[in-house]
Amino acid sequence: MMWTEPTAHAECYPIGGYEFASELDPQPHTAPGVGCSCGIYAWHQPQGEFAIVDVRGVSGIVTLWGTLQAYADGVRAEYARVEALGVYSLWTKAKKELVTEIAASLGADVVDHDRLSEVSRDYGQPVPAELLPAEVTQPRRRFRFRLSRGASV
């Protein structure tokens, strides 16, 4: 997902853009839908390793609300707002400046990458543990196929 505004609203789009093609998902619905993969995804805890390894990666803190689907390792939400972006101390000066500029454009704070978990409670509370399933579960993934002339699925 590309964040262009401080707040994002998830919508479910049919597979292929034409019709809802699932028996579990026969009708349009508010994201995140049960049995669907729509919604805005967020982890309960920062998954910061990718931000250290992948030059395109940035970890941050979001506030979620609306309809929520909670899983052992994360949440899918109807709405999300960027609260803070993490800056890793070993990034280049250029990347630190770029992330700082993006945070400013979103009205978000900049936090040291290693302090994201600690600082996250300043922005709200996590989903209570008693509301989370004991094992890691994932929503059904929706696959999109682009067919070329003469191809079949």
Tab-separated table of C-alpha atoms in Angstrom:
chain	number	residue	atom	x	y	z
A	1	MET	CA	0.000	0.000	0.000
A	2	MET	CA	1.202	3.491	-0.783
A	3	TRP	CA	0.304	6.034	1.908
A	4	THR	CA	-0.628	9.368	0.323
A	5	GLU	CA	-2.869	10.742	3.092
A	6	PRO	CA	-2.592	10.470	6.894
A	7	THR	CA	-5.762	8.347	7.064
A	8	ALA	CA	-6.592	5.428	4.782
A	9	HIS	CA	-9.977	3.757	4.274
A	10	ALA	CA	-10.012	0.174	2.997
A	11	GLU	CA	-12.473	-0.920	0.354
A	12	CYS	CA	-13.023	-4.352	-1.119
A	13	TYR	CA	-12.741	-4.614	-4.862
A	14	PRO	CA	-13.961	-7.645	-6.765
A	15	ILE	CA	-11.454	-10.027	-8.291
A	16	GLY	CA	-10.620	-8.822	-11.761
A	17	GLY	CA	-12.667	-5.667	-11.176
A	18	TYR	CA	-15.914	-7.178	-12.469
A	19	GLU	CA	-17.675	-9.402	-9.977
A	20	PHE	CA	-17.213	-11.018	-6.589
A	21	ALA	CA	-16.081	-14.500	-7.563
A	22	SER	CA	-16.127	-16.355	-4.254
A	23	GLU	CA	-18.815	-18.428	-2.589
A	24	LEU	CA	-17.602	-17.011	0.745
A	25	ASP	CA	-17.757	-13.477	-0.646
A	26	PRO	CA	-20.840	-13.388	-2.867
A	27	GLN	CA	-21.735	-9.729	-2.258
A	28	PRO	CA	-19.936	-6.417	-1.882
A	29	HIS	CA	-19.031	-5.788	1.749
A	30	THR	CA	-17.286	-3.418	4.115
A	31	ALA	CA	-13.584	-4.164	4.404
A	32	PRO	CA	-12.247	-6.225	6.036
A	33	GLY	CA	-14.667	-8.946	5.047
A	34	VAL	CA	-14.918	-12.366	6.634
A	35	GLY	CA	-13.448	-14.951	4.255
A	36	CYS	CA	-11.830	-12.206	2.163
A	37	SER	CA	-8.333	-10.724	2.113
A	38	CYS	CA	-9.407	-7.071	1.900
A	39	GLY	CA	-8.487	-4.500	4.528
A	40	ILE	CA	-5.454	-2.645	5.799
A	41	TYR	CA	-2.938	-4.998	7.405
A	42	ALA	CA	-0.847	-4.194	10.490
A	43	TRP	CA	1.293	-6.305	12.808
A	44	HIS	CA	0.773	-6.215	16.591
A	45	GLN	CA	4.530	-5.730	17.053
A	46	PRO	CA	6.935	-3.972	14.685
A	47	GLN	CA	8.460	-6.354	12.147
A	48	GLY	CA	11.491	-4.152	11.818
A	49	GLU	CA	14.004	-6.481	10.214
A	50	PHE	CA	12.729	-5.782	6.715
A	51	ALA	CA	13.255	-2.031	7.240
A	52	ILE	CA	16.903	-2.693	8.074
A	53	VAL	CA	17.519	-5.005	5.110
A	54	ASP	CA	15.198	-3.643	2.391
A	55	VAL	CA	16.083	-0.130	1.257
A	56	ARG	CA	12.383	0.461	0.463
A	57	GLY	CA	11.160	-0.695	3.886
A	58	VAL	CA	9.955	1.572	6.680
A	59	SER	CA	8.335	0.463	9.933
A	60	GLY	CA	5.925	2.669	11.802
A	61	ILE	CA	3.005	3.019	14.166
A	62	VAL	CA	-0.620	3.144	13.023
A	63	THR	CA	-3.940	3.606	14.758
A	64	LEU	CA	-6.686	1.276	13.489
A	65	TRP	CA	-10.458	1.549	13.842
A	66	GLY	CA	-13.780	0.658	12.257
A	67	THR	CA	-14.363	-2.991	11.427
A	68	LEU	CA	-11.390	-5.085	12.593
A	69	GLN	CA	-10.338	-8.695	12.021
A	70	ALA	CA	-7.832	-9.675	14.733
A	71	TYR	CA	-5.307	-12.496	14.310
A	72	ALA	CA	-2.575	-13.806	16.609
A	73	ASP	CA	0.114	-11.846	14.739
A	74	GLY	CA	-1.766	-8.860	13.346
A	75	VAL	CA	-4.960	-7.067	12.414
A	76	ARG	CA	-6.898	-6.169	9.269
A	77	ALA	CA	-8.798	-2.912	9.567
A	78	GLU	CA	-11.304	-0.698	7.821
A	79	TYR	CA	-9.442	2.517	8.718
A	80	ALA	CA	-5.824	3.299	9.586
A	81	ARG	CA	-3.890	6.457	10.382
A	82	VAL	CA	-0.108	6.781	10.269
A	83	GLU	CA	1.057	8.044	13.661
A	84	ALA	CA	4.841	7.668	13.405
A	85	LEU	CA	7.544	6.364	11.069
A	86	GLY	CA	10.703	4.697	12.334
A	87	VAL	CA	14.128	5.924	11.251
A	88	TYR	CA	16.989	3.415	11.478
A	89	SER	CA	20.292	4.861	12.731
A	90	LEU	CA	22.415	3.100	10.069
A	91	TRP	CA	20.408	4.345	7.079
A	92	THR	CA	22.002	6.860	4.753
A	93	LYS	CA	21.420	10.534	5.435
A	94	ALA	CA	19.332	10.719	2.240
A	95	LYS	CA	16.963	7.937	3.370
A	96	LYS	CA	16.580	9.459	6.838
A	97	GLU	CA	15.709	12.815	5.259
A	98	LEU	CA	13.238	11.211	2.842
A	99	VAL	CA	11.428	9.317	5.629
A	100	THR	CA	11.360	12.501	7.721
A	101	GLU	CA	9.824	14.423	4.790
A	102	ILE	CA	7.210	11.722	4.240
A	103	ALA	CA	6.350	11.700	7.951
A	104	ALA	CA	5.919	15.487	7.880
A	105	SER	CA	3.652	15.268	4.805
A	106	LEU	CA	1.478	12.733	6.656
A	107	GLY	CA	1.447	14.703	9.912
A	108	ALA	CA	3.262	11.798	11.582
A	109	ASP	CA	6.062	11.760	14.126
A	110	VAL	CA	9.549	10.378	13.521
A	111	VAL	CA	10.758	7.773	16.024
A	112	ASP	CA	14.038	5.909	16.356
A	113	HIS	CA	13.473	2.507	14.745
A	114	ASP	CA	14.647	0.638	17.854
A	115	ARG	CA	12.075	2.438	20.050
A	116	LEU	CA	8.932	1.750	18.000
A	117	SER	CA	7.535	-0.893	20.393
A	118	GLU	CA	8.223	1.249	23.437
A	119	VAL	CA	6.757	4.438	21.942
A	120	SER	CA	3.695	2.776	20.380
A	121	ARG	CA	1.744	2.918	23.658
A	122	ASP	CA	1.853	6.713	23.459
A	123	TYR	CA	-0.561	6.443	20.524
A	124	GLY	CA	-3.052	3.890	21.864
A	125	GLN	CA	-3.443	0.421	23.240
A	126	PRO	CA	-2.926	-2.907	21.470
A	127	VAL	CA	-5.757	-5.372	20.961
A	128	PRO	CA	-6.201	-7.146	24.323
A	129	ALA	CA	-4.587	-10.600	24.339
A	130	GLU	CA	-7.849	-12.279	25.397
A	131	LEU	CA	-9.420	-11.178	22.090
A	132	LEU	CA	-6.692	-12.777	19.967
A	133	PRO	CA	-6.648	-16.385	18.760
A	134	ALA	CA	-3.942	-18.566	20.304
A	135	GLU	CA	-2.410	-19.648	17.003
A	136	VAL	CA	-1.295	-17.703	13.989
A	137	THR	CA	-4.021	-17.598	11.358
A	138	GLN	CA	-4.104	-15.818	8.059
A	139	PRO	CA	-7.027	-14.539	6.054
A	140	ARG	CA	-7.697	-16.239	2.749
A	141	ARG	CA	-5.515	-14.627	0.102
A	142	ARG	CA	-7.081	-13.258	-3.011
A	143	PHE	CA	-5.128	-13.910	-6.164
A	144	ARG	CA	-5.363	-11.755	-9.242
A	145	PHE	CA	-4.431	-13.113	-12.627
A	146	ARG	CA	-3.793	-11.144	-15.758
A	147	LEU	CA	-4.472	-13.240	-18.792
A	148	SER	CA	-2.705	-12.720	-22.072
A	149	ARG	CA	-4.373	-13.529	-25.356
A	150	GLY	CA	-4.905	-17.263	-25.664
A	151	ALA	CA	-4.011	-18.014	-22.045
A	152	SER	CA	-6.263	-19.910	-19.684
A	153	VAL	CA	-6.453	-20.392	-15.942
